Amino acid sequence: MKARIIGTGSYLPEKIMTNYDLEKLVDTSHEWIVTRTGIEERRIIADDQSTSDMATIAAQRAMEMAGVKPAEIDLIVLATITGDYPWPATACVVQANIGAKNAFAYDVSAACSGFLYALSSANDFIRAGSGKKALVIGAETLSRAVDWTDRNTCVLFGDGAGAVLLDAQESDSGVLSCHLYSDGNYLELLYQPGFGAKHPPSVEGIEAKLPYLKMQGNEVFKVAVRSLTEVSKEALKANGFGSADVAQFIPHQANLRILEATTKRLKLTEKQSFINVNKYGNTSGATIPIAIDEAYHQGLLKEGDLILSAAFGGGFTWGSTLIRW
Ligand code: ACO
């Protein structure tokens, strides 16, 4: 029994923020951002929308593609670090929105690796025979977690959501493997210090900008490239494949330089590697399902194709998956 992707969907907010718009907010330039990150523009959520709204639309699109009704869904796993509330889970909001009355729902917090953690969790659930259909969603409103006066971080991120619908099928296609890792020793290189139990809400905390994402980009970069390469090789080796067998490499879209360095180390060609970070920036847990949805609709994913995906993010967390489409 395998967990096969039978539907994909995504939602990107209408509002586009270009690098030129950012030039008006912080001391930066279109040229600096493109050269260092490959990002040209990103999407920003509307004032009256939240993470669950984007996740709901992405999930509905995935169900529509698969022709699956809400009552058929057994499980909803939502990867996010920018949920609607500290608790309860944003997955529960989505469950109510789509009317998935037979599903149980929970969030996964693994930053940019969140979607692969969520996929792995749903895959295990299906393989164990505990249910048949699972929605796996990545949705982020990072525009509300970045400090718009910090040029080191605000130029990198964007908002969006993506979803895949998994179905239990006796098939050669589906999720072949998931490899996940964490190392909490690197926590402070990439994190959001407040407000949680460690730093509860306070006026001093707001003044110290604790509720905003903090990152030491240089350090993250080095570990990201190494980890993404190693964990991708692990996925291929575990399944007896090599780089040449990969139809599409759909990695977490953090930064073009990270993607190019990883692709090169994996000896993958440009044609094998899917990139859309130029259009949306880093949407953390949402980049991979958005990219899968776009790749599918561009006709890049054909039945039987091998899809390799890998992610790296705060925690640190990292992981990979190999999927037979
Ligand atoms: N515009 C202009 N100048 C800037 C900007 C900006 N937006 N941001 C930083 N700078 C300046 C710095 O202040 C610094 O100036 P200084 O030399 O006078 O001190 C200079 O540019 C170089 O800064 P670095 O941080 O060394 O620049 P670097 O080449 O490392 O690029 C970047 C920064 C893009 C963040 C890079 O380190 C990176 O991509 N890191 C990966 C981090 C990442 O993508 N994290 C996302 C989450 S984790 C993940 O998804 C992998």
Coordinates of C-alpha atoms and ligand atoms in Angstrom, one line a residue:
M1 CA 0.0 0.0 0.0
K2 CA 1.4 3.4 -1.0
A3 CA 0.4 7.0 -0.4
R4 CA -0.2 8.3 -3.9
I5 CA -0.7 12.0 -4.8
I6 CA -4.0 12.2 -6.6
G7 CA -4.6 16.0 -6.3
T8 CA -2.6 19.2 -5.9
G9 CA -3.6 22.8 -5.3
S10 CA -2.1 26.1 -4.4
Y11 CA -3.0 29.6 -3.5
L12 CA -0.9 32.7 -3.9
P13 CA -2.2 36.1 -2.7
E14 CA -2.9 38.6 -5.5
K15 CA -0.8 41.4 -4.1
I16 CA 2.7 41.4 -5.6
M17 CA 5.6 43.1 -3.8
T18 CA 8.6 43.7 -6.1
N19 CA 12.2 44.4 -5.1
Y20 CA 11.6 47.9 -6.3
D21 CA 8.8 48.2 -3.7
L22 CA 11.3 47.0 -1.1
E23 CA 13.7 49.7 -2.1
K24 CA 11.2 52.2 -0.7
L25 CA 11.1 50.4 2.7
V26 CA 14.7 49.5 3.5
D27 CA 18.2 50.3 2.3
T28 CA 18.4 47.6 -0.5
S29 CA 18.3 47.3 -4.3
H30 CA 16.7 45.1 -6.9
E31 CA 20.2 44.2 -8.1
W32 CA 21.4 43.1 -4.6
I33 CA 18.4 41.0 -3.9
V34 CA 18.4 39.3 -7.3
T35 CA 22.2 38.6 -7.2
R36 CA 22.2 37.2 -3.7
T37 CA 18.9 35.4 -3.7
G38 CA 17.4 35.1 -7.2
I39 CA 14.1 36.6 -5.8
E40 CA 12.4 39.2 -8.0
E41 CA 9.0 39.5 -6.3
R42 CA 6.9 37.8 -3.6
R43 CA 3.2 37.7 -2.7
I44 CA 1.7 39.5 0.3
I45 CA -1.5 38.4 1.9
A46 CA -4.6 40.7 2.0
D47 CA -5.4 42.5 5.3
D48 CA -8.6 40.4 5.7
Q49 CA -6.9 37.1 5.0
S50 CA -5.0 34.7 7.2
T51 CA -3.0 31.5 6.9
S52 CA -6.1 29.3 7.2
D53 CA -7.8 31.1 4.3
M54 CA -4.9 30.4 1.9
A55 CA -4.7 26.8 3.2
T56 CA -8.4 26.3 2.7
I57 CA -8.3 27.4 -1.0
A58 CA -5.2 25.2 -1.7
A59 CA -6.9 22.2 -0.1
Q60 CA -10.1 22.8 -2.0
R61 CA -8.2 22.9 -5.3
A62 CA -6.4 19.7 -4.5
M63 CA -9.7 17.9 -3.7
E64 CA -11.3 19.3 -6.8
M65 CA -8.5 18.0 -9.0
A66 CA -8.9 14.5 -7.4
G67 CA -12.7 14.6 -7.4
V68 CA -12.7 13.8 -3.7
K69 CA -15.5 15.1 -1.4
P70 CA -14.7 16.6 2.1
A71 CA -16.3 13.8 4.0
E72 CA -13.9 11.3 2.4
I73 CA -10.8 12.9 4.0
D74 CA -9.5 11.0 7.0
L75 CA -6.6 13.3 8.0
I76 CA -5.4 16.8 7.6
V77 CA -1.8 17.7 8.4
L78 CA -0.8 21.3 8.0
A79 CA 2.8 22.5 8.1
T80 CA 3.1 26.1 9.3
I81 CA 5.1 28.3 11.6
T82 CA 2.7 31.2 11.0
G83 CA -0.6 29.6 12.0
D84 CA -3.7 31.7 12.8
Y85 CA -3.3 31.2 16.5
P86 CA -0.6 29.8 18.9
W87 CA -3.3 27.1 19.4
P88 CA -5.5 25.4 18.4
A89 CA -4.0 24.1 15.2
T90 CA -4.7 25.9 12.0
A91 CA -5.5 22.5 10.5
C92 CA -8.6 22.5 12.6
V93 CA -9.7 25.8 11.1
V94 CA -9.2 24.3 7.6
Q95 CA -11.1 21.2 8.6
A96 CA -14.1 23.3 9.6
N97 CA -13.8 25.5 6.5
I98 CA -13.8 22.7 4.0
G99 CA -16.3 20.6 6.0
A100 CA -14.1 17.5 6.4
K101 CA -16.3 16.2 9.2
N102 CA -14.6 12.8 9.3
A103 CA -11.1 14.0 9.5
F104 CA -8.8 14.6 12.5
A105 CA -6.4 17.5 12.0
Y106 CA -3.1 18.8 13.4
D107 CA -0.3 21.2 12.6
V108 CA 3.4 20.4 12.2
S109 CA 6.0 22.9 13.2
A110 CA 9.3 22.3 11.4
A111 CA 9.8 25.6 9.6
C112 CA 11.0 25.3 6.0
S113 CA 11.1 21.5 6.3
G114 CA 7.5 21.4 7.6
F115 CA 5.9 20.1 4.5
L116 CA 8.2 17.1 4.3
Y117 CA 7.6 16.4 8.0
A118 CA 3.8 16.6 7.4
L119 CA 4.1 14.4 4.3
S120 CA 6.1 11.8 6.2
S121 CA 3.5 11.8 9.0
A122 CA 0.6 11.3 6.6
N123 CA 2.5 8.7 4.6
D124 CA 3.1 6.6 7.8
F125 CA -0.6 7.0 8.7
I126 CA -1.7 5.7 5.3
R127 CA 0.9 2.9 5.1
A128 CA -0.2 1.7 8.6
G129 CA -3.7 1.3 7.2
S130 CA -5.2 3.8 9.6
G131 CA -7.0 5.7 6.9
K132 CA -7.1 6.2 3.2
K133 CA -7.1 9.9 2.3
A134 CA -5.0 12.6 3.7
L135 CA -4.6 16.3 2.9
V136 CA -1.1 17.5 3.4
I137 CA -0.8 21.3 3.4
G138 CA 1.9 23.9 3.7
A139 CA 0.7 27.4 4.4
E140 CA 2.6 30.5 5.6
T141 CA 2.0 34.2 6.3
L142 CA 5.6 35.2 6.8
S143 CA 4.8 38.8 5.9
R144 CA 3.4 39.0 9.5
A145 CA 6.5 37.4 11.1
V146 CA 9.2 39.5 9.5
D147 CA 10.6 42.8 10.7
W148 CA 9.9 45.2 7.8
T149 CA 12.8 47.4 8.9
D150 CA 15.4 44.5 8.8
R151 CA 16.8 44.3 5.3
N152 CA 18.7 41.1 6.2
T153 CA 15.4 39.2 6.4
C154 CA 12.4 41.0 5.0
V155 CA 13.6 40.7 1.4
L156 CA 13.6 36.9 1.5
F157 CA 10.1 35.8 2.4
G158 CA 6.6 35.7 1.0
D159 CA 3.1 34.3 1.7
G160 CA 1.3 31.4 0.1
A161 CA -0.1 27.9 0.5
G162 CA 0.0 24.6 -1.3
A163 CA -1.6 21.2 -0.8
V164 CA -1.4 17.6 -1.9
L165 CA -4.1 15.0 -1.5
L166 CA -2.8 11.5 -0.7
D167 CA -4.7 8.3 -1.4
A168 CA -3.9 4.8 -0.2
Q169 CA -3.4 2.7 -3.4
E170 CA -1.9 -0.6 -4.2
S171 CA 0.5 0.8 -6.8
D172 CA 4.1 1.2 -7.7
S173 CA 3.5 5.0 -7.6
G174 CA 3.4 7.1 -4.5
V175 CA 5.7 8.1 -1.7
L176 CA 8.8 5.8 -1.8
S177 CA 10.7 7.1 1.2
C178 CA 11.0 10.0 3.7
H179 CA 14.2 10.8 5.5
L180 CA 14.0 13.4 8.3
Y181 CA 16.5 15.1 10.6
S182 CA 16.8 17.8 13.3
D183 CA 19.5 19.4 15.3
G184 CA 18.4 21.8 18.0
N185 CA 21.9 23.0 18.7
Y186 CA 21.5 25.5 15.8
L187 CA 18.2 26.9 17.0
E188 CA 19.3 30.5 17.4
L189 CA 20.7 30.8 13.9
L190 CA 17.1 30.9 12.6
Y191 CA 14.2 31.4 14.9
Q192 CA 11.4 33.6 16.2
P193 CA 12.2 34.3 19.8
G194 CA 8.8 35.5 21.0
F195 CA 6.1 35.3 22.1
G196 CA 5.9 31.8 23.6
A197 CA 6.4 30.3 27.0
K198 CA 10.1 31.2 27.0
H199 CA 9.5 34.9 26.2
P200 CA 5.8 35.6 27.0
P201 CA 4.2 38.8 25.7
S202 CA 5.6 42.0 27.2
V203 CA 6.1 45.6 26.2
E204 CA 9.9 45.1 26.6
G205 CA 9.6 42.1 24.3
I206 CA 7.9 44.1 21.6
E207 CA 10.5 46.9 21.9
A208 CA 13.2 44.2 21.6
K209 CA 11.4 42.9 18.4
L210 CA 11.2 39.4 19.8
P211 CA 8.1 38.5 17.8
Y212 CA 10.1 38.8 14.5
L213 CA 12.1 36.2 12.7
K214 CA 15.8 36.3 13.4
M215 CA 18.4 34.8 11.1
Q216 CA 22.2 34.5 10.6
G217 CA 22.0 34.1 6.9
N218 CA 25.6 33.2 6.2
E219 CA 25.7 30.4 8.7
V220 CA 22.4 29.0 7.6
F221 CA 23.5 29.0 3.9
K222 CA 26.5 26.8 4.5
V223 CA 24.7 24.1 6.6
A224 CA 21.7 24.2 4.2
V225 CA 23.7 23.3 1.1
R226 CA 25.6 20.5 2.8
S227 CA 22.4 19.0 4.5
L228 CA 20.2 19.3 1.4
T229 CA 22.9 17.5 -0.7
E230 CA 23.5 14.7 1.8
V231 CA 19.8 14.0 2.5
S232 CA 19.0 14.1 -1.2
K233 CA 21.7 11.5 -1.9
E234 CA 20.4 9.4 0.9
A235 CA 16.9 9.4 -0.7
L236 CA 18.3 8.2 -4.0
K237 CA 20.6 5.6 -2.5
A238 CA 17.9 4.1 -0.2
N239 CA 15.8 3.4 -3.3
G240 CA 18.6 2.3 -5.6
F241 CA 18.5 5.3 -7.9
G242 CA 21.0 7.9 -9.2
S243 CA 20.7 11.5 -10.2
A244 CA 20.1 10.6 -13.8
D245 CA 16.8 8.8 -12.8
V246 CA 15.3 11.9 -11.4
A247 CA 12.6 13.6 -13.6
Q248 CA 12.2 16.6 -11.4
F249 CA 14.1 17.8 -8.3
I250 CA 11.6 20.0 -6.4
P251 CA 13.5 21.4 -3.4
H252 CA 12.4 24.0 -0.8
Q253 CA 12.7 27.3 -2.5
A254 CA 14.8 29.4 -0.1
N255 CA 17.3 31.1 -2.3
L256 CA 18.5 30.5 -5.9
R257 CA 22.1 30.3 -4.8
I258 CA 21.3 27.5 -2.3
L259 CA 19.4 25.7 -5.1
E260 CA 22.1 26.0 -7.7
A261 CA 24.8 24.9 -5.3
T262 CA 22.8 21.9 -4.3
T263 CA 21.7 21.0 -7.8
K264 CA 25.4 21.1 -8.9
R265 CA 26.6 18.9 -6.1
L266 CA 23.9 16.4 -6.9
K267 CA 24.9 16.5 -10.6
L268 CA 21.4 17.4 -11.7
T269 CA 20.8 19.4 -14.9
E270 CA 18.9 22.6 -15.0
K271 CA 16.1 20.8 -16.8
Q272 CA 15.7 18.4 -13.9
S273 CA 15.4 21.2 -11.3
F274 CA 12.2 23.1 -10.6
I275 CA 12.6 26.7 -9.6
N276 CA 10.0 29.4 -8.8
V277 CA 11.7 31.3 -5.9
N278 CA 12.1 34.2 -8.3
K279 CA 8.3 34.7 -8.3
Y280 CA 7.3 33.9 -4.7
G281 CA 10.5 34.2 -2.5
N282 CA 10.7 31.8 0.5
T283 CA 7.3 30.8 1.7
S284 CA 8.8 28.4 4.2
G285 CA 6.6 25.3 4.7
A286 CA 4.5 26.2 1.6
T287 CA 7.3 26.3 -1.1
I288 CA 7.3 22.6 -1.9
P289 CA 3.6 22.0 -2.3
I290 CA 3.2 25.2 -4.3
A291 CA 6.1 24.1 -6.6
I292 CA 4.6 20.5 -7.0
D293 CA 1.3 22.1 -8.0
E294 CA 3.0 24.4 -10.5
A295 CA 5.2 21.7 -11.9
Y296 CA 2.2 19.4 -12.4
H297 CA 0.2 22.1 -14.2
Q298 CA 3.1 22.9 -16.4
G299 CA 3.1 19.2 -17.5
L300 CA 6.4 18.4 -15.9
L301 CA 5.2 15.5 -13.8
K302 CA 4.1 12.5 -15.8
E303 CA 2.9 9.1 -14.5
G304 CA 5.9 7.0 -13.4
D305 CA 8.3 10.0 -13.1
L306 CA 10.6 10.1 -10.1
I307 CA 10.3 13.3 -8.1
L308 CA 13.0 14.1 -5.6
S309 CA 12.3 16.8 -2.9
A310 CA 14.4 18.1 -0.1
A311 CA 14.1 20.9 2.5
F312 CA 16.1 22.7 5.2
G313 CA 15.0 25.1 7.8
G314 CA 14.8 26.4 11.3
G315 CA 15.4 24.0 14.2
F316 CA 17.5 23.1 12.3
T317 CA 15.3 20.6 10.5
W318 CA 16.0 19.0 7.2
G319 CA 14.7 16.0 5.1
S320 CA 14.0 14.5 1.7
T321 CA 11.4 12.4 0.0
L322 CA 11.3 10.4 -3.2
I323 CA 8.0 10.1 -5.0
R324 CA 7.0 8.0 -8.0
W325 CA 4.3 10.1 -9.7
Ligands
ACO1 N1 20.2 44.7 0.7 C1 21.4 45.2 0.6 N2 22.4 44.8 1.5 C2 22.1 43.9 2.3 C3 20.8 43.3 2.4 C4 19.9 43.8 1.5 N3 18.6 43.3 1.6 N4 20.9 42.3 3.4 C5 22.1 42.3 3.9 N5 22.9 43.2 3.2 C6 24.3 43.5 3.4 C7 24.8 43.1 4.8 O1 24.4 44.1 5.8 C8 26.2 43.0 4.6 O2 26.8 44.3 4.6 P1 28.2 44.6 5.3 O3 29.2 43.8 4.5 O4 28.4 46.1 5.1 O5 28.0 44.1 6.7 C9 26.4 42.5 3.1 O6 25.1 42.8 2.5 C10 26.6 41.0 3.1 O7 25.8 40.4 4.0 P2 25.8 38.8 4.0 O8 24.8 38.4 5.1 O9 27.2 38.3 4.2 O10 25.3 38.4 2.6 P3 25.1 37.0 1.9 O11 25.9 37.0 0.7 O12 25.4 35.9 2.9 O13 23.6 37.0 1.6 C11 21.6 36.0 2.4 C12 22.6 37.1 2.6 C13 20.9 36.2 1.1 C14 20.6 36.0 3.5 C15 22.3 34.6 2.4 O14 23.2 34.5 3.5 C16 21.3 33.5 2.4 O15 20.6 33.3 1.4 N6 21.3 32.7 3.4 C17 20.4 31.6 3.5 C18 19.4 31.9 4.5 C19 18.0 31.6 4.0 O16 17.7 31.5 2.9 N7 17.2 31.4 5.0 C20 15.9 31.2 4.8 C21 15.3 30.3 5.8 S1 16.2 28.8 5.9 C22 16.0 28.1 4.5 O17 15.0 28.2 4.0 C23 17.2 27.5 3.9

